[in-house]
Amino acid sequence: MSSTESPDARIVPVVPPGRPSRVSEGEEVRTVALPGVTLAVRSRPPRTPGLPPVLCVHGLGGSSQNWSALMELLAGDAACEALDLPGFGDSPPPDDGDYSVTGFARSVIRYLDASDRGPVHLVGNSLGGAIATRVAAVRPDLVRTLTLISPALPELRPQRTAVPTALLALPGVAPLFARLTKDWSPERRTRDVLALCYGDPGRVTSEGFALAVAEYERRLELPYFWDVMARSARGVVDAYTLGGQHSLWRQAERVLAPTLLVYGMRDQLVSIRMARRAGRTFRDSRLLTLVESGHVAMMEDPDAVARAFRDLVADTATADRSASPRG
């Protein structure tokens, strides 16, 4: 890693939370209190009633804002919601301090059970993809389709640029990062984030960059920022080492929902080579490969992701009608 690179930037996705999180025009954010956890949920009211429900789950260090562009594009096709995982965005840390993939999946399940919106079209990015996979495997009744964008499923040989995430999971490393980087400007950190997460950072407008800088600055003021990042990174590493029926790949084999897999050819965190294994593992899957995208395709090329998602939902609805008994 060169001297100009921020070690902590490698584990912070593109849009950190604001003060509070920025709400785009047409969006709403509400707080939902559940047993042991309080979640902030971002939504965009559908243009017409009765549209299929969608729930989006962000990745490590991200927030529900990561889904704003995609939700806007899908407003005429779906009733979209995106939640802030416990400790991220506008959601406070969970009462039990559990930042494992299973703990996050439990929070998603609690929300879906409480909201009575299921089965939903579940969408996840990175860590959110691992969480969504676990939810779909253990509660198939809650998931109609599954869309995974660069899902954080275990790799035998992780990319070099993903190694700092694992290092953050080690005891004492997060406080060390905090001390070493305390004088780094939000602009420097944000540039590093964009360089890591985007296939082409030049796609980010000057306005978008300024908003990301302001929100990153807000992140660093949160008293639990480093603790949440370290514990969540540890949860990812732990999930990678689980074997048997709790293995994420074993659970992927159990997913019944039609699945859309989205991978970016320029992804520096999840290798494109994992697309082939994922395609073999998820029993009813289709693959979208984006040549110019990196780790956050729903932000880099939301139009392509929206088109593929619409096709998935439409094909699933057609299959449902064909399978239903005729009167």
CSV table of N, CA and C in Angstrom, one decimal, residues 14 43 56 63 71-72 88 94 105 111 124 132 155 159 218 227 234 240 243 247 249 253 276 279 308-309 314 317 319:
chain,number,residue,atom,x,y,z
A,14,VAL,N,-18.8,4.1,-0.4
A,14,VAL,CA,-18.7,5.4,-0.9
A,14,VAL,C,-19.5,6.5,-0.2
A,43,SER,N,-37.2,5.2,2.4
A,43,SER,CA,-38.1,4.7,1.4
A,43,SER,C,-38.4,5.8,0.3
A,56,CYS,N,-33.5,-3.2,0.3
A,56,CYS,CA,-32.1,-3.1,0.0
A,56,CYS,C,-31.3,-3.1,1.2
A,63,SER,N,-24.5,2.8,4.0
A,63,SER,CA,-25.8,3.2,4.6
A,63,SER,C,-26.9,3.1,3.5
A,71,MET,N,-33.3,3.3,-6.2
A,71,MET,CA,-34.7,3.4,-5.8
A,71,MET,C,-35.4,4.4,-6.6
A,72,GLU,N,-34.8,5.5,-7.0
A,72,GLU,CA,-35.4,6.5,-7.9
A,72,GLU,C,-35.8,5.9,-9.2
A,88,PHE,N,-24.9,1.7,11.6
A,88,PHE,CA,-24.5,2.4,10.4
A,88,PHE,C,-25.6,3.4,10.0
A,94,PRO,N,-26.6,-2.1,17.9
A,94,PRO,CA,-27.6,-3.0,18.5
A,94,PRO,C,-27.3,-3.2,20.0
A,105,ALA,N,-28.4,-10.5,9.8
A,105,ALA,CA,-29.5,-11.2,9.1
A,105,ALA,C,-30.7,-11.2,10.1
A,111,TYR,N,-37.2,-7.1,11.0
A,111,TYR,CA,-37.8,-6.0,10.3
A,111,TYR,C,-38.9,-6.6,9.3
A,124,GLY,N,-28.9,-7.0,-2.0
A,124,GLY,CA,-27.8,-6.7,-1.1
A,124,GLY,C,-26.5,-6.5,-1.9
A,132,ALA,N,-28.1,-11.0,2.9
A,132,ALA,CA,-29.3,-11.3,2.1
A,132,ALA,C,-29.3,-12.8,1.7
A,155,GLU,N,-13.8,-16.1,-0.3
A,155,GLU,CA,-12.8,-16.4,-1.4
A,155,GLU,C,-11.6,-17.0,-0.8
A,159,GLN,N,-8.5,-10.7,-2.9
A,159,GLN,CA,-7.6,-9.7,-3.6
A,159,GLN,C,-6.8,-8.9,-2.6
A,218,ARG,N,-18.8,13.6,9.0
A,218,ARG,CA,-19.8,13.3,10.0
A,218,ARG,C,-19.6,11.9,10.6
A,227,ASP,N,-15.4,1.3,16.6
A,227,ASP,CA,-15.8,0.0,17.2
A,227,ASP,C,-16.7,-0.8,16.3
A,234,ARG,N,-14.8,-8.0,11.7
A,234,ARG,CA,-14.5,-9.3,12.4
A,234,ARG,C,-15.7,-10.2,12.1
A,240,TYR,N,-16.5,-15.9,6.9
A,240,TYR,CA,-15.6,-16.6,5.8
A,240,TYR,C,-15.1,-17.9,6.3
A,243,GLY,N,-17.7,-23.3,8.6
A,243,GLY,CA,-17.9,-24.5,7.7
A,243,GLY,C,-19.2,-25.1,8.0
A,247,SER,N,-21.9,-22.5,6.6
A,247,SER,CA,-21.0,-21.9,5.5
A,247,SER,C,-21.9,-21.0,4.6
A,249,TRP,N,-21.4,-20.4,1.5
A,249,TRP,CA,-21.6,-21.1,0.2
A,249,TRP,C,-22.6,-22.3,0.3
A,253,GLU,N,-26.4,-22.6,-1.6
A,253,GLU,CA,-26.9,-23.8,-2.3
A,253,GLU,C,-28.4,-24.0,-2.0
A,276,ARG,N,-18.4,-16.9,-11.5
A,276,ARG,CA,-18.6,-18.2,-12.1
A,276,ARG,C,-19.0,-19.2,-11.0
A,279,GLY,N,-22.6,-18.5,-9.9
A,279,GLY,CA,-23.5,-18.9,-10.9
A,279,GLY,C,-23.8,-20.4,-10.8
A,308,ALA,N,-31.9,-5.0,-15.3
A,308,ALA,CA,-31.7,-6.4,-15.0
A,308,ALA,C,-32.7,-6.8,-13.9
A,309,PHE,N,-32.9,-5.9,-12.9
A,309,PHE,CA,-33.8,-6.2,-11.8
A,309,PHE,C,-35.2,-6.3,-12.3
A,314,ALA,N,-40.1,-9.4,-13.6
A,314,ALA,CA,-41.1,-9.7,-14.6
A,314,ALA,C,-41.1,-11.2,-15.0
A,317,ALA,N,-42.7,-13.1,-12.1
A,317,ALA,CA,-44.2,-13.0,-12.1
A,317,ALA,C,-44.8,-13.8,-13.2
A,319,ALA,N,-43.6,-16.6,-14.4
A,319,ALA,CA,-43.5,-18.0,-13.9
A,319,ALA,C,-44.5,-18.3,-12.9
